[in-house]
Amino acid sequence: MSDRSAHAAPGRLTHWEKRTEVPLFVASLFFLAGYAVHVLAPRNTEPWRDLALALVGATWLLFLADYAVRLRLSGLGLRFVRAHWLDTVVLLLPLLRPLRLVRVYTAVQRRRDRPRLDLYARAMTYAGLAAVLLGFSAALAVYHQEHGAPGATIRTFGDAAWWVCATLTTVGYGDVSPVTPGGRTVAALLMVCGLALLGAVTGSFSSWLLQVFTREDEKRPPERG
Amino acid sequence: MSDRSAHAAPGRLTHWEKRTEVPLFVASLFFLAGYAVHVLAPRNTEPWRDLALALVGATWLLFLADYAVRLRLSGLGLRFVRAHWLDTVVLLLPLLRPLRLVRVYTAVQRRRDRPRLDLYARAMTYAGLAAVLLGFSAALAVYHQEHGAPGATIRTFGDAAWWVCATLTTVGYGDVSPVTPGGRTVAALLMVCGLALLGAVTGSFSSWLLQVFTREDEKRPPERG
Amino acid sequence: MSDRSAHAAPGRLTHWEKRTEVPLFVASLFFLAGYAVHVLAPRNTEPWRDLALALVGATWLLFLADYAVRLRLSGLGLRFVRAHWLDTVVLLLPLLRPLRLVRVYTAVQRRRDRPRLDLYARAMTYAGLAAVLLGFSAALAVYHQEHGAPGATIRTFGDAAWWVCATLTTVGYGDVSPVTPGGRTVAALLMVCGLALLGAVTGSFSSWLLQVFTREDEKRPPERG
Amino acid sequence: MSDRSAHAAPGRLTHWEKRTEVPLFVASLFFLAGYAVHVLAPRNTEPWRDLALALVGATWLLFLADYAVRLRLSGLGLRFVRAHWLDTVVLLLPLLRPLRLVRVYTAVQRRRDRPRLDLYARAMTYAGLAAVLLGFSAALAVYHQEHGAPGATIRTFGDAAWWVCATLTTVGYGDVSPVTPGGRTVAALLMVCGLALLGAVTGSFSSWLLQVFTREDEKRPPERG
């Protein structure tokens, strides 16, 4: 949605966005890795956990700098915040960054001069990858919120991963589920984003399957004639 | 569905409906706010709770008056009740009013002379907003029915909100769920309406994603040539 | 699917099917009513329960007779059993008869010379009605299987209805769920049929919403010009 | 997806694949049967369980041989592993073989000179059959992992089948659910594959229903004229 406004904006903004797409995505992977180490490392490995926290902070400052530069270049002033509300949300909740994967994916494809994937396969790949990254982030965040809470059922990272699987696919057994307000907020965000992504995977798969069967029909006559 | 019949009806009815769309929507927000205060305010704040209840009654009388005027103007007599059965249901269950949001949304858009959102974005926005309002209403109603019942698992408004998230997305953990007949009736209504709305969000998102990827393909050749 | 073969069959079969569509649907409602009375009536009302059971048997014999006549008229012999496998399944599990509602719906519409509903509205109406009838049948059957079983959580018909709501919408809280093999078999049938029907409701609603928004766009220019 | 690359490959590979499609599918049914006997046979029937295990091993060697021949014939060397990653995954997790059913289905249809099923009916049939086979495999694997674990709720094969029904349809009651890491891994695989397959069934059914209603509209005028 912010795609069109970006194209209407001055050329320098577009240039900046094209240049920073891939580096920022790599930075967001470092952010995720830092957060993972901070959350999952045992209590007594203090130097590593602090280092990881520093990495998280540093990458977040990078995101903030990028946001500031883009706000400047756009020449929109504070209207930028509203026009690019999705970017603003992603700045405040950096664990949602995987959702911006669609741009990176396009950028990477543009550089490789290879025939690109089929339309449905691309939609499935994008939605699938975004769902995996989002699920991993959510598992970390929920584990972080829950594992020490009294009465929690999510006690290990394995439980959190299992909970994410059951939630993203909307199966929802309820054998493990968040009990703290923080964990439930993360869960609600995961449900909303995940539902849309999984719906896109399912919808694309369904369309793709119908396409395969349709093509087959079209190939038929020449094969026989 | 009642849209076409409204257009076929005499001009005065159409005029009335256009005029009252936005005021009635504002009234329905007051209805919701009054109900929220009545349900959520602590027991000992009696004057406020009674005031809120009065607000609920007053706005409901407004809805009744609007229904009566439209029944009159349509010149259909009692057939109006059947032709506009959705409006009749909404009159009796005013918490379902958010579903009429689609008209208000159109009316507001008509007045602003701005380029409107993309088709899928609009469907997603409408269904998403309607789902949020409906979910809030359902959380209030279920909390109202359940919080004092013996053996209830929904004891705070936070529990009710968490239950609505898990229900609307069809995850359904079952860690909290209604136990009274009243609460279960509200839940069944929420499931049916919510399922359709969420399906619309998912379906539109899926179509929108495929559209984004298709457009990209079309933009390709000029970019290179 | 059996629709096309019926058209290719001799005219007498088609004639028979057209004539018996509505009477057989009425008979299937009697079947359902009889089964409901038999299952829900209290233990000590013996004459009524036996009468209801007799009604169930009588209507089932009617279905059997219809099946035999159609097998005869088709001139296919035993191949009829395979060509019309859906009818064969419905004969053996008469509680699935609501799924044949689509034919009755068409037949009723044909007789009334009124403008018919919009395509999506019709699909929603059919799938919604079939889901309600199927859900009612499933609630009866599960209540029948479960209410006396040791360790059962479905103890009243209200529980069974609540369980059907949670199952058809795939929410699945798990606060009540079948524990006997018979109840679980009914549940599995309900899940498979219900999922497809509810998917049809959701899909049609989503398409209908997009259509409403598209039409609006098309109406736009003349309104302003 | 591997379909196109297979067509671009040398003719001998295509020839090999066409020839081996049906035999390999039969072999995968033997694999499944062997695994079923090994898992479900009582402890004290040792000779039979060992024979079944030998059958599993023998058919797996067959799959390995087929993979090796195809890798050779393709002339791609190790790039084959990446280009045919789906086949590689299926080699390592042979219980996923039912997903390859789509090819067999096409091959069988090609040999019979009968009018083929309608597009949507074919997609539903394929996705439905694949879901049933996948569900059966998953029930076996989960029963294998869980039935001896301490604190397990899946204790009989009936429990496992019931759990598969609730999982594939995303109802997820949670009355029975896997507790071991192995069982949960199987469950996650089932959820992801099953969700896509069931989504395809639902989507095709919805499209098929709309098609039925559309055709009816088109048939209308001549019937009356």
mmCIF file of N, CA, C and O in Angstrom, chain A residues 41-49:
data_model
loop_
_atom_site.group_PDB
_atom_site.id
_atom_site.type_symbol
_atom_site.label_atom_id
_atom_site.label_comp_id
_atom_site.label_asym_id
_atom_site.label_seq_id
_atom_site.Cartn_x
_atom_site.Cartn_y
_atom_site.Cartn_z
ATOM 1 N N ALA A 41 19.722 -17.745 25.782
ATOM 2 C CA ALA A 41 20.962 -18.088 26.490
ATOM 3 C C ALA A 41 20.662 -18.312 27.969
ATOM 4 O O ALA A 41 19.835 -17.620 28.550
ATOM 5 N N PRO A 42 21.341 -19.289 28.607
ATOM 6 C CA PRO A 42 21.114 -19.532 30.038
ATOM 7 C C PRO A 42 21.496 -18.301 30.852
ATOM 8 O O PRO A 42 22.316 -17.481 30.435
ATOM 9 N N ARG A 43 20.928 -18.195 32.017
ATOM 10 C CA ARG A 43 21.084 -17.039 32.922
ATOM 11 C C ARG A 43 22.543 -16.663 33.197
ATOM 12 O O ARG A 43 22.891 -15.503 33.281
ATOM 13 N N ASN A 44 23.384 -17.707 33.388
ATOM 14 C CA ASN A 44 24.729 -17.421 33.881
ATOM 15 C C ASN A 44 25.734 -17.022 32.796
ATOM 16 O O ASN A 44 26.894 -16.780 33.097
ATOM 17 N N THR A 45 25.325 -16.935 31.542
ATOM 18 C CA THR A 45 26.256 -16.560 30.469
ATOM 19 C C THR A 45 26.154 -15.062 30.213
ATOM 20 O O THR A 45 25.939 -14.614 29.080
ATOM 21 N N GLU A 46 26.330 -14.278 31.275
ATOM 22 C CA GLU A 46 26.055 -12.847 31.209
ATOM 23 C C GLU A 46 26.733 -12.091 30.071
ATOM 24 O O GLU A 46 26.067 -11.359 29.354
ATOM 25 N N PRO A 47 28.036 -12.225 29.859
ATOM 26 C CA PRO A 47 28.626 -11.371 28.802
ATOM 27 C C PRO A 47 27.916 -11.555 27.458
ATOM 28 O O PRO A 47 27.650 -10.589 26.761
ATOM 29 N N TRP A 48 27.579 -12.793 27.112
ATOM 30 C CA TRP A 48 26.955 -13.040 25.804
ATOM 31 C C TRP A 48 25.571 -12.413 25.700
ATOM 32 O O TRP A 48 25.220 -11.818 24.691
ATOM 33 N N ARG A 49 24.818 -12.542 26.792
ATOM 34 C CA ARG A 49 23.461 -11.993 26.764
ATOM 35 C C ARG A 49 23.498 -10.471 26.612
ATOM 36 O O ARG A 49 22.682 -9.894 25.905
#
